[in-house]
Coordinates of C-alpha atoms in Angstrom, one line a residue:
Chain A
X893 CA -22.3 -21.9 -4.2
X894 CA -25.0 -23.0 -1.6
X895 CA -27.9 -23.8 -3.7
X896 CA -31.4 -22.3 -2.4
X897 CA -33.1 -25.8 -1.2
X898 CA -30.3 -26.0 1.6
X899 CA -31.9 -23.4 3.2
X900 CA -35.2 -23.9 2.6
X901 CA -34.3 -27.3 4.1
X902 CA -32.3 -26.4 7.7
X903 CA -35.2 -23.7 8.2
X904 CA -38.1 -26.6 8.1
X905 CA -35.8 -28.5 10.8
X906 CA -36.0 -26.2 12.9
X907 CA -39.5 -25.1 12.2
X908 CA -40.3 -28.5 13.0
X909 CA -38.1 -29.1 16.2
X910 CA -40.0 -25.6 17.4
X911 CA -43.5 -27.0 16.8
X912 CA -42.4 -30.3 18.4
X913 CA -41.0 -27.9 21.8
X914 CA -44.7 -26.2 21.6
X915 CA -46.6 -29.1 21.6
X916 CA -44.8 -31.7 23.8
X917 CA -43.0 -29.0 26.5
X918 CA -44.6 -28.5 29.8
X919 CA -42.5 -25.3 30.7
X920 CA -43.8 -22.0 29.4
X921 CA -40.6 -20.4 29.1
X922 CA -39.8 -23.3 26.5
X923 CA -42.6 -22.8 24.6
X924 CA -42.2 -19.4 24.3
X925 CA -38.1 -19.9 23.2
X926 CA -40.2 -22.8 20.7
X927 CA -41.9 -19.8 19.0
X928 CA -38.6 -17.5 18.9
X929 CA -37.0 -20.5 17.1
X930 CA -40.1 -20.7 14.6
X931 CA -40.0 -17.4 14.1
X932 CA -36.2 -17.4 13.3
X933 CA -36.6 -20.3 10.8
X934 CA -39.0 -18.1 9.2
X935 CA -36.3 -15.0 8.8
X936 CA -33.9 -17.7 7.7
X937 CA -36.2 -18.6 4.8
X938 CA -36.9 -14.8 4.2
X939 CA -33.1 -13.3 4.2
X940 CA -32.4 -16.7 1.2
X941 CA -34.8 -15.7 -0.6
X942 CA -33.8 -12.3 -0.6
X943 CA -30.3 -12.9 -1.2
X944 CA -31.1 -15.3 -4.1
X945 CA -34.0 -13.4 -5.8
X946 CA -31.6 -10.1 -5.6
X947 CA -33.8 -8.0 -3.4
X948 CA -34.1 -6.1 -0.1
X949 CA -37.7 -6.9 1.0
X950 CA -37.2 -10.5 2.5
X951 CA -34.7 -8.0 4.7
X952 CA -37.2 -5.6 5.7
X953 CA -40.1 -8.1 6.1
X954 CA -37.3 -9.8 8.9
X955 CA -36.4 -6.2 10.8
X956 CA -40.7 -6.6 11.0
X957 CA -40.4 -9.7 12.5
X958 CA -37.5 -8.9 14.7
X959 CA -40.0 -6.1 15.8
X960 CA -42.9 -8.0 16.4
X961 CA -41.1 -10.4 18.2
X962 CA -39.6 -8.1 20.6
X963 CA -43.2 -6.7 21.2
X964 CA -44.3 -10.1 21.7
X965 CA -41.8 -11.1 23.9
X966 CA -42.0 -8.8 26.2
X967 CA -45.5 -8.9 26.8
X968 CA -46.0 -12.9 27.1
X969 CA -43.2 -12.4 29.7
X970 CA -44.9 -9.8 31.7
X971 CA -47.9 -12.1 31.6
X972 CA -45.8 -15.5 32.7
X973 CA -44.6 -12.8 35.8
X974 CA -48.5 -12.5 36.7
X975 CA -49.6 -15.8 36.3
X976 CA -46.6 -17.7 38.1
X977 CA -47.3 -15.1 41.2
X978 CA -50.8 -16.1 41.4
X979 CA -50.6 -19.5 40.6
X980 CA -47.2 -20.3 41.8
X981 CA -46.2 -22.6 38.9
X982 CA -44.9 -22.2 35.5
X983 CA -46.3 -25.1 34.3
X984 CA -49.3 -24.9 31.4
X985 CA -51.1 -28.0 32.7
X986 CA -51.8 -26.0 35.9
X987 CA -53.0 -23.2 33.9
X988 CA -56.0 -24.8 32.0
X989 CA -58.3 -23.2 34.3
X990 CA -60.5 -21.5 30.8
X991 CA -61.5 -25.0 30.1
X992 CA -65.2 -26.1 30.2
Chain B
X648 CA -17.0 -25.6 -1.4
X649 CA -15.5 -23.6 1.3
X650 CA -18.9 -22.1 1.5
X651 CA -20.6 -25.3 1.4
X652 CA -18.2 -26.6 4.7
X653 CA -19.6 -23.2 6.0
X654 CA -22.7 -23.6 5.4
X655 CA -22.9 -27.3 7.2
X656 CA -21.1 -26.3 10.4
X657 CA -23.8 -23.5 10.9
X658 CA -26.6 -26.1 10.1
X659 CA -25.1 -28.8 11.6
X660 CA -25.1 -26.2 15.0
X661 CA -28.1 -24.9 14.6
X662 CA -29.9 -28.8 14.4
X663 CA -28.1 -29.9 17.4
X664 CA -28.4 -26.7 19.7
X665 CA -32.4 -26.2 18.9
X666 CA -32.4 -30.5 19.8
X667 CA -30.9 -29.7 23.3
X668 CA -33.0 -26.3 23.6
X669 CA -36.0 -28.4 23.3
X670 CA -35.1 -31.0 25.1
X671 CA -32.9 -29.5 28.1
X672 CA -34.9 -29.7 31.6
X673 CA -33.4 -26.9 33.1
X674 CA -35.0 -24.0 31.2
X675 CA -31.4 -21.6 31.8
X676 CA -29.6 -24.2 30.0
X677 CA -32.4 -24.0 27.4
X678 CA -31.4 -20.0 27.2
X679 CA -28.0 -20.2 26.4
X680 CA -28.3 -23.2 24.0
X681 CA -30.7 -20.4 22.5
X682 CA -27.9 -18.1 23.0
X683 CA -25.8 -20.4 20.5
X684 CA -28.5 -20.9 17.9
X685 CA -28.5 -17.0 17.5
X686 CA -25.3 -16.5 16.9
X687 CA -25.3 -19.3 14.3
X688 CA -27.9 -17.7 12.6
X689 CA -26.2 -14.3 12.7
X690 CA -23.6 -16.5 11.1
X691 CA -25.5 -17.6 8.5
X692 CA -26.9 -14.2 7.9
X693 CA -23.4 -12.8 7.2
X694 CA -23.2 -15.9 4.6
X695 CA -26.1 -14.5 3.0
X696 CA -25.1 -10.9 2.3
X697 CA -27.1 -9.6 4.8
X698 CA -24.7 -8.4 7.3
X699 CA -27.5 -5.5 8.6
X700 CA -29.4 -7.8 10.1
X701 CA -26.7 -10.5 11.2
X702 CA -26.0 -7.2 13.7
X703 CA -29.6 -6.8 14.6
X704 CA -30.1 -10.8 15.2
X705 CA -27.2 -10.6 17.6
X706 CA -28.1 -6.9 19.5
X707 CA -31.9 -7.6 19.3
X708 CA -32.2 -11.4 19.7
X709 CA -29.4 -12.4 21.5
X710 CA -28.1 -9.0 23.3
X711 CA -32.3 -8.2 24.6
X712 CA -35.1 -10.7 24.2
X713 CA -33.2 -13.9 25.6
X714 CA -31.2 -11.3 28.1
X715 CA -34.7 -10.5 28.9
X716 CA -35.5 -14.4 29.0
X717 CA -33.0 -14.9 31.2
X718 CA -33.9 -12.2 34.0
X719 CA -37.6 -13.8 34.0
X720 CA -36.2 -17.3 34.0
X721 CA -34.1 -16.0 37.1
X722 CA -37.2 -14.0 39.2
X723 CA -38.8 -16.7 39.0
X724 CA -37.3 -19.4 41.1
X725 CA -38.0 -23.1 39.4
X726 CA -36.2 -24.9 42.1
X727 CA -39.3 -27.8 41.8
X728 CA -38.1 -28.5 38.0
X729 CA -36.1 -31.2 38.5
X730 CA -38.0 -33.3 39.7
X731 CA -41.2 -32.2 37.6
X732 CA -41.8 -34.3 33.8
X733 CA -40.1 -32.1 31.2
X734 CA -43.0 -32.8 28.5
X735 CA -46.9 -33.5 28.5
X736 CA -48.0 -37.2 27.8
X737 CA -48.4 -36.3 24.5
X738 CA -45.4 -35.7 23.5
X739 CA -44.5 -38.9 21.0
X740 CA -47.5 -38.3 19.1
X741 CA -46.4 -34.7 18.8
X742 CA -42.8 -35.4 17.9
X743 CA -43.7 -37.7 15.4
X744 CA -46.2 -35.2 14.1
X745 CA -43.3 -32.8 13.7
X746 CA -40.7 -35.6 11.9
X747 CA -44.2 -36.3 9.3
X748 CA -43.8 -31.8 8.9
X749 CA -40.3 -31.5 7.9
X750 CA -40.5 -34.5 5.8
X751 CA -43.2 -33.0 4.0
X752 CA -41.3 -29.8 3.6
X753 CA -38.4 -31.5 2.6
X754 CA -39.9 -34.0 0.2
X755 CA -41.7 -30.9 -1.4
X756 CA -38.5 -29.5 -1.4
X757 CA -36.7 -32.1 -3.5
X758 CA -39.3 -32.7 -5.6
X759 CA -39.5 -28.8 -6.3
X760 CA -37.7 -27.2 -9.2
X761 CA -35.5 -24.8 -7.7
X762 CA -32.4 -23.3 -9.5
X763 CA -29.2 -24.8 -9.4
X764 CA -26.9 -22.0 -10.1
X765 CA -28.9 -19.5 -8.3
X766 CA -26.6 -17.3 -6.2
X767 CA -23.7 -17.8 -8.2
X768 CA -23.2 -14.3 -8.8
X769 CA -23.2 -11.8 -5.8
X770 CA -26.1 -9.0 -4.8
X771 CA -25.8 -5.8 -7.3
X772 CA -23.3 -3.2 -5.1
X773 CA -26.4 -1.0 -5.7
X774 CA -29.0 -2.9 -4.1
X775 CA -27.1 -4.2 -1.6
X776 CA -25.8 -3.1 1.9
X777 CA -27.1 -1.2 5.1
X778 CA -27.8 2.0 2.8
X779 CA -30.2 0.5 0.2
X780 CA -31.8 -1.1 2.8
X781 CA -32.3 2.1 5.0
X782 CA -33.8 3.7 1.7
X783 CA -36.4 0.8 0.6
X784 CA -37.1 1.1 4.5
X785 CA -37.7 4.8 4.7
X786 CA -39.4 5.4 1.0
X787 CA -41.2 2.6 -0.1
X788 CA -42.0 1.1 3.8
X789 CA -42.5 3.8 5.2
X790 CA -46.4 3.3 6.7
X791 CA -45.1 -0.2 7.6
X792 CA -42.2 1.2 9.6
X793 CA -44.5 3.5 11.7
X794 CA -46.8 0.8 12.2
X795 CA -43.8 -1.5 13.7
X796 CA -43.4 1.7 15.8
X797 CA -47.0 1.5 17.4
X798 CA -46.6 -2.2 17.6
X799 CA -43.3 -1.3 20.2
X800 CA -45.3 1.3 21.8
X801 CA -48.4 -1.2 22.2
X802 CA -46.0 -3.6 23.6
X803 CA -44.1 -1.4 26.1
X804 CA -47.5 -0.4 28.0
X805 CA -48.6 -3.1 27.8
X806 CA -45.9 -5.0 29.6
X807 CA -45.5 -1.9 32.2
X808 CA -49.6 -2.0 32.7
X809 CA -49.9 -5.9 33.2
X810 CA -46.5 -6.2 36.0
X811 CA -47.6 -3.5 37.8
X812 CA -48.3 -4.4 41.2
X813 CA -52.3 -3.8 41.4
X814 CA -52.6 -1.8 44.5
X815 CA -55.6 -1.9 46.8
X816 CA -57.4 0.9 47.7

């Protein structure tokens, strides 16, 4: 069968190709699709480990995850909605306005 | 091995659709390459025994969060984006930084003892499927669960109370 480390493996790709698209994107929407793709990585590594260790709570920590994620996602987007109507950009280089 | 050919089309997928999600300039394109990632991952979920949650990936992930993604990415109109950079002038230091991350991981990885015959044999019929999951949620998660309920509730008014037009009096 597929041993474990595969999955360990593909899940750090794309944990890493989500912290490259936080870091090096300009558009907001892509950073927050970056974090999704984190997160997912994350519930990749989770359900494995579940599967292989024979037990259900890598499942239920990903429906948490799932959860927070829909929280979270709804929320940044209501933000981006604010901020692109009052700066008219969605663009974080135009948003460092909190910076000393 | 028919699970190993599987296994490296859905990776081999996922790689090359979160690439072209990062990378993509047009941030609807980024969506459905998003779009194709989930359902690779729902995939791979199915793979794993955990066919529960290969439904919730595709109904939650894919069916409302990027649908929701997609509406926002379409109020908004980006009509300036192509013609606009795609990434900060940082970006080769950070992409480097992320290649010297996942080799870490991976030379961690291989240098890790992890089983070789793990999996061989298929999850217990008594601890696995939707119905002892749905009983380790509602018994021994319980408080958890209810918090992830407030967490939703939290989020809802929260998105309601910041889009709402302010309204001067």
């Amino acid at each position: 069968m597929i041993p474990l480390s595969w999955y360990v493996i593909l899940s750090a790709a794309l944990f890493a190709i989500g912290v490259v698209g936080v870091f090096s994107r300009r558009n907001i929407f892509i950073l927050l699709m970056s974090i999704e793709l984190m997160l997912n990585a994350a519930n990749i590594n989770f359900i494995a480990f579940s599967h292989y260790l024979q037990s259900l709570t890598g499942q239920i920590f990903v429906i948490f995850v799932i959860t927070v994620a829909a929280a979270e996602a709804a929320v940044a987007l209501a933000i981006i909605i604010l901020i692109a109507r009052n700066r008219g950009s969605v663009y974080v280089d135009d948003f460092n306005i909190m910076k000393g | 091995m028919i699970n190993k050919l599987i296994f490296l089309y859905f990776a081999v997928v996922m790689i090359v659709s979160a690439i072209l999600m990062v990378t993509r300039r047009n941030p609807i394109h980024s969506v459905l390459f998003m779009l194709l990632l989930f359902f690779h991952i729902a995939g791979l979920f199915v793979l794993l025994n955990a066919e529960f949650l290969a439904a919730v990936q595709l109904i939650v992930y894919a069916g409302a969060i990027l649908i929701l993604y997609l509406f926002v990415v379409m109020l908004l109109n980006v009509d300036k984006e192509s013609a606009a950079a795609r990434a900060n002038r940082y970006w080769p230091w950070m992409t480097a930084f992320g290649i010297l991350v996942a080799g870490e991981i991976v030379l961690l990885v291989s240098r890790g003892t992890f089983p070789a015959n793990a999996g061989q044999q298929p999850m217990r019929l008594a601890s696995a499927g939707v119905g002892a999951l749905g009983t380790e949620l509602y018994t021994k998660y319980l408080l958890p669960f209810e918090i992830a309920s407030i967490v939703l509730l939290v989020g809802l008014i929260g998105a309601v109370m910041l889009a709402k037009i302010k309204t001067k009096e």
